[in-house]
Coordinates of C-alpha atoms in Angstrom, one line a residue:
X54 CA 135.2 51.3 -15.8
X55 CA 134.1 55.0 -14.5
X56 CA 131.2 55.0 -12.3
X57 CA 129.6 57.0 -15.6
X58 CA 130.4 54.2 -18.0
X59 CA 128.9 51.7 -15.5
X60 CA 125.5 53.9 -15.6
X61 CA 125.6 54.0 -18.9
X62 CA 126.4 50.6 -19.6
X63 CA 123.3 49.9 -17.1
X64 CA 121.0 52.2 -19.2
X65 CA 121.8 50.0 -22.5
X66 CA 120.5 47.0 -20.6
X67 CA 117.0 48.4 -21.3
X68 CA 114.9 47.2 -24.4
X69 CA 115.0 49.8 -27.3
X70 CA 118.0 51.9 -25.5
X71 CA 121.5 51.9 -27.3
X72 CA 124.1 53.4 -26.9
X73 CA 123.5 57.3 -28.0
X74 CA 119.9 57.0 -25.7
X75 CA 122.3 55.2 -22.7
X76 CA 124.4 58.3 -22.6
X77 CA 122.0 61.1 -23.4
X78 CA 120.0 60.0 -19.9
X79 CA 122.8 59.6 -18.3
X80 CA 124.2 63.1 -18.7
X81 CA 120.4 64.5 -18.6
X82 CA 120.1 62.7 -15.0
X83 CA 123.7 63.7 -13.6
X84 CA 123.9 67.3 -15.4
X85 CA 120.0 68.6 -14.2
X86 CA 117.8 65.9 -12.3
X87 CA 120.5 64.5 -9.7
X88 CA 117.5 64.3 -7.3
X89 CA 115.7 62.2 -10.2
X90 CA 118.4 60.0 -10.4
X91 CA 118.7 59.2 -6.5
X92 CA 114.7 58.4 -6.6
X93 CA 115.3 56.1 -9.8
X94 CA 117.9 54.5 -7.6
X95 CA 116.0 54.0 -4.4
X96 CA 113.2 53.0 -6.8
X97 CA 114.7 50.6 -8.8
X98 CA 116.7 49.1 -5.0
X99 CA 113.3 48.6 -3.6
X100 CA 112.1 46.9 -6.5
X101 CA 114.4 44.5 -7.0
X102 CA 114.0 43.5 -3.7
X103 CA 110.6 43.4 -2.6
X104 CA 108.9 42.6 -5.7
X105 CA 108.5 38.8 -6.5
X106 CA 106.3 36.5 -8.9
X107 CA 102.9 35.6 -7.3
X108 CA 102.7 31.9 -6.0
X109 CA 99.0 31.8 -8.0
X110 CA 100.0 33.5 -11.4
X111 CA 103.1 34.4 -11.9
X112 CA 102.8 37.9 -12.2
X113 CA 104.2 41.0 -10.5
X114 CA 103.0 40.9 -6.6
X115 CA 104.7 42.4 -3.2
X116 CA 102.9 39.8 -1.2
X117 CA 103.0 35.9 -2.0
X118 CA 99.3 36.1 -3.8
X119 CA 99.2 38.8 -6.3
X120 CA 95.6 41.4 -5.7
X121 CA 93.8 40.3 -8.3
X122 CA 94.5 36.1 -7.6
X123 CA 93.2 36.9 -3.7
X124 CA 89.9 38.8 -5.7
X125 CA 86.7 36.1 -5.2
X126 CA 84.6 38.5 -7.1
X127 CA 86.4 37.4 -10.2
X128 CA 84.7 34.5 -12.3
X129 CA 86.8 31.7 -11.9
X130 CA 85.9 29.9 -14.5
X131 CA 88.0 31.4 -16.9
X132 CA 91.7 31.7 -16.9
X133 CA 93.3 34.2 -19.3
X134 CA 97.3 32.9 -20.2
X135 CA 99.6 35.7 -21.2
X136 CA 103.3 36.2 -22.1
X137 CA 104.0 38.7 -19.3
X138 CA 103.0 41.1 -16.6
X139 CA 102.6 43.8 -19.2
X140 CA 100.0 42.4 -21.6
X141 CA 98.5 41.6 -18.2
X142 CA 98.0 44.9 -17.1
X143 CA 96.9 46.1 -20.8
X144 CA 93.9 43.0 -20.4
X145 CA 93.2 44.1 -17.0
X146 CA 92.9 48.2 -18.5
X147 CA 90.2 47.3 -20.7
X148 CA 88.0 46.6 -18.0
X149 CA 86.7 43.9 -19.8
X150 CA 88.1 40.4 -18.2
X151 CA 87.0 39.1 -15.2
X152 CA 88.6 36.1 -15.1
X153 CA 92.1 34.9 -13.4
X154 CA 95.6 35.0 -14.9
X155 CA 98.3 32.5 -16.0
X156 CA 101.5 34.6 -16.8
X157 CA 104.1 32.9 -18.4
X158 CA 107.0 35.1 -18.1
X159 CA 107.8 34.4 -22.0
X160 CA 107.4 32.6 -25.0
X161 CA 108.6 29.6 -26.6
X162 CA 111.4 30.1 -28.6
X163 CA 114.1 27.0 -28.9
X164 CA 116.4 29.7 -30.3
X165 CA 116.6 31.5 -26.8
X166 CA 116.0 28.6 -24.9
X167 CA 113.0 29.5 -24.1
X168 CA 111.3 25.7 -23.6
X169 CA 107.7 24.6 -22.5
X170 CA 109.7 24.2 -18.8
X171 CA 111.4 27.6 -18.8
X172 CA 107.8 28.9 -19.5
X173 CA 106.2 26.9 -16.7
X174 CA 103.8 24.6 -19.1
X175 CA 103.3 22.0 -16.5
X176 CA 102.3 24.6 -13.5
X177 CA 99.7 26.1 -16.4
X178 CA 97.8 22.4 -16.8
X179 CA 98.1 21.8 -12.9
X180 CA 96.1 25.6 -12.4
X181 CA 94.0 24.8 -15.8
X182 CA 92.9 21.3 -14.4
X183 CA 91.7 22.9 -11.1
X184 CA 88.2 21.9 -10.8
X185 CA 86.4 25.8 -11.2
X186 CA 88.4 26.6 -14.7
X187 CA 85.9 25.9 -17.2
X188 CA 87.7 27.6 -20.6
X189 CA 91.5 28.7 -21.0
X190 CA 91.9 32.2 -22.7
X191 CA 95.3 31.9 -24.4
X192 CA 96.3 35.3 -25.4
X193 CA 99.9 35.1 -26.6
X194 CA 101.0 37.4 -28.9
X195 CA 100.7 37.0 -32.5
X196 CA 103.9 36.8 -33.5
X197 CA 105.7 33.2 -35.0
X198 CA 106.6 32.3 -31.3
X199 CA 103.4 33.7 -30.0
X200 CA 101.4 31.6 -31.9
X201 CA 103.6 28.4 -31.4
X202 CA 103.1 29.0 -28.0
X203 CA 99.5 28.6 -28.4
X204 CA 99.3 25.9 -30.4
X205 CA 102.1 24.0 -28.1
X206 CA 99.5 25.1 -24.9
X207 CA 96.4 24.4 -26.7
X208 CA 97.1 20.9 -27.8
X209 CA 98.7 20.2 -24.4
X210 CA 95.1 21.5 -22.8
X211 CA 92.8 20.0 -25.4
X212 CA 94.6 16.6 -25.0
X213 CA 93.4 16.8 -21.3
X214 CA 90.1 17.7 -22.0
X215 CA 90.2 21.2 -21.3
X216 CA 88.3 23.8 -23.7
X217 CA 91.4 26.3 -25.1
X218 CA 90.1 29.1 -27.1
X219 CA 92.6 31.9 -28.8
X220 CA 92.6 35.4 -28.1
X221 CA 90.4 36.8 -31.6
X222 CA 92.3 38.9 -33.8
X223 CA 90.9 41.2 -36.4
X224 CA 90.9 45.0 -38.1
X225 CA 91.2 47.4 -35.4
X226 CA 88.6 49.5 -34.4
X227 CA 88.8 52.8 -35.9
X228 CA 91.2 52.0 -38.7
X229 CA 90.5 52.4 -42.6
X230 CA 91.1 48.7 -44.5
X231 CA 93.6 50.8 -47.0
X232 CA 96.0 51.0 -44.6
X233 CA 95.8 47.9 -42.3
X234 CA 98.2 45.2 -43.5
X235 CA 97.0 42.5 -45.6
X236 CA 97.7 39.7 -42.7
X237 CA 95.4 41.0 -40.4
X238 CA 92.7 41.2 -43.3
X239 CA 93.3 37.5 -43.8
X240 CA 93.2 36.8 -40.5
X241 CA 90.1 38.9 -40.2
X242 CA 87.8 37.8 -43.2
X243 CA 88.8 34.0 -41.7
X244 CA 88.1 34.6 -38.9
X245 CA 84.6 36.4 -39.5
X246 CA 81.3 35.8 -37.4

């Protein structure tokens, strides 16, 4: 393989990139931004190596405890479980959780084999049974593995006597009800307060 083939075949490795988007950014970044593409490089080098899973939460972290794990301002009473470091960055954006993080780096999915193991289950009830949690945020996505996830967690936390409460779900704010789909209107007129 040509060292452009392997570049492209690098490029389709990324979600949502095939192979028309693979070759189009290679041939953008070699034709006009050859600069762009070292940075990308270096970028992408230094990454790989430096950056590592916190020892605390599993997210994204340079140093063994991730910033917002070594934070005592943060009320650790609660502990928020997510999917990945990208819906914890989206929680963390809204300014409006001050709690602490469980990131499970996935989903169940026995298709994948993606198991409670693979998504570190048992580390989550050893961090959940920590004397200062009080209530376990699990804020899975809500798609058919998303929500097996939570159910699989939730019984697993309840059974220990741990309060598990589910991420709320609802009509967006700033949407008309014509045009939101009929499952989250479900969800939503259950799940009314």
């Amino acid at each position: 393989m040509t060292a452009l083939e392997q570049l492209i075949e690098a490029l389709k490795r990324l979600p949502g990139v095939g192979q028309k988007s693979a070759q189009r950014m290679a041939y953008h970044l070699l034709q006009h931004d050859r600069d762009g593409a070292r940075a990308i490089a270096q970028a992408l080098a230094a990454a790989a190596s430096q950056v590592r899973l916190c020892e605390r939460c599993h997210t994204f972290s340079e140093a063994p405890v991730c910033e917002i794990c070594s934070d005592t301002r943060r009320d650790a009473s609660l502990l928020c479980v997510v999917e990945t470091p990208a819906d914890q960055a989206a929680l963390e954006r809204s300014g409006s959780f001050q709690g602490y993080y469980f990131v499970l780096q996935g989903r169940l999915s026995p298709l994948d084999g993606q198991s409670t193991q693979a998504i570190g289950a048992q580390q989550l009830l050893a961090r959940a049974a920590e004397p200062a949690v009080q209530e376990v945020i699990l804020a899975t996505s809500f798609t058919a593995e998303g929500e097996a996830t939570a159910h699989v967690l939730g019984e697993a936390l309840r059974a220990r006597g741990i309060k598990a409460t589910r991420l709320a779900r609802g009509v967006p704010v700033g949407s008309e009800l014509e045009y939101v789909d009929l499952g989250t209107i479900a969800h939503a007129l259950v799940d009314r307060r």
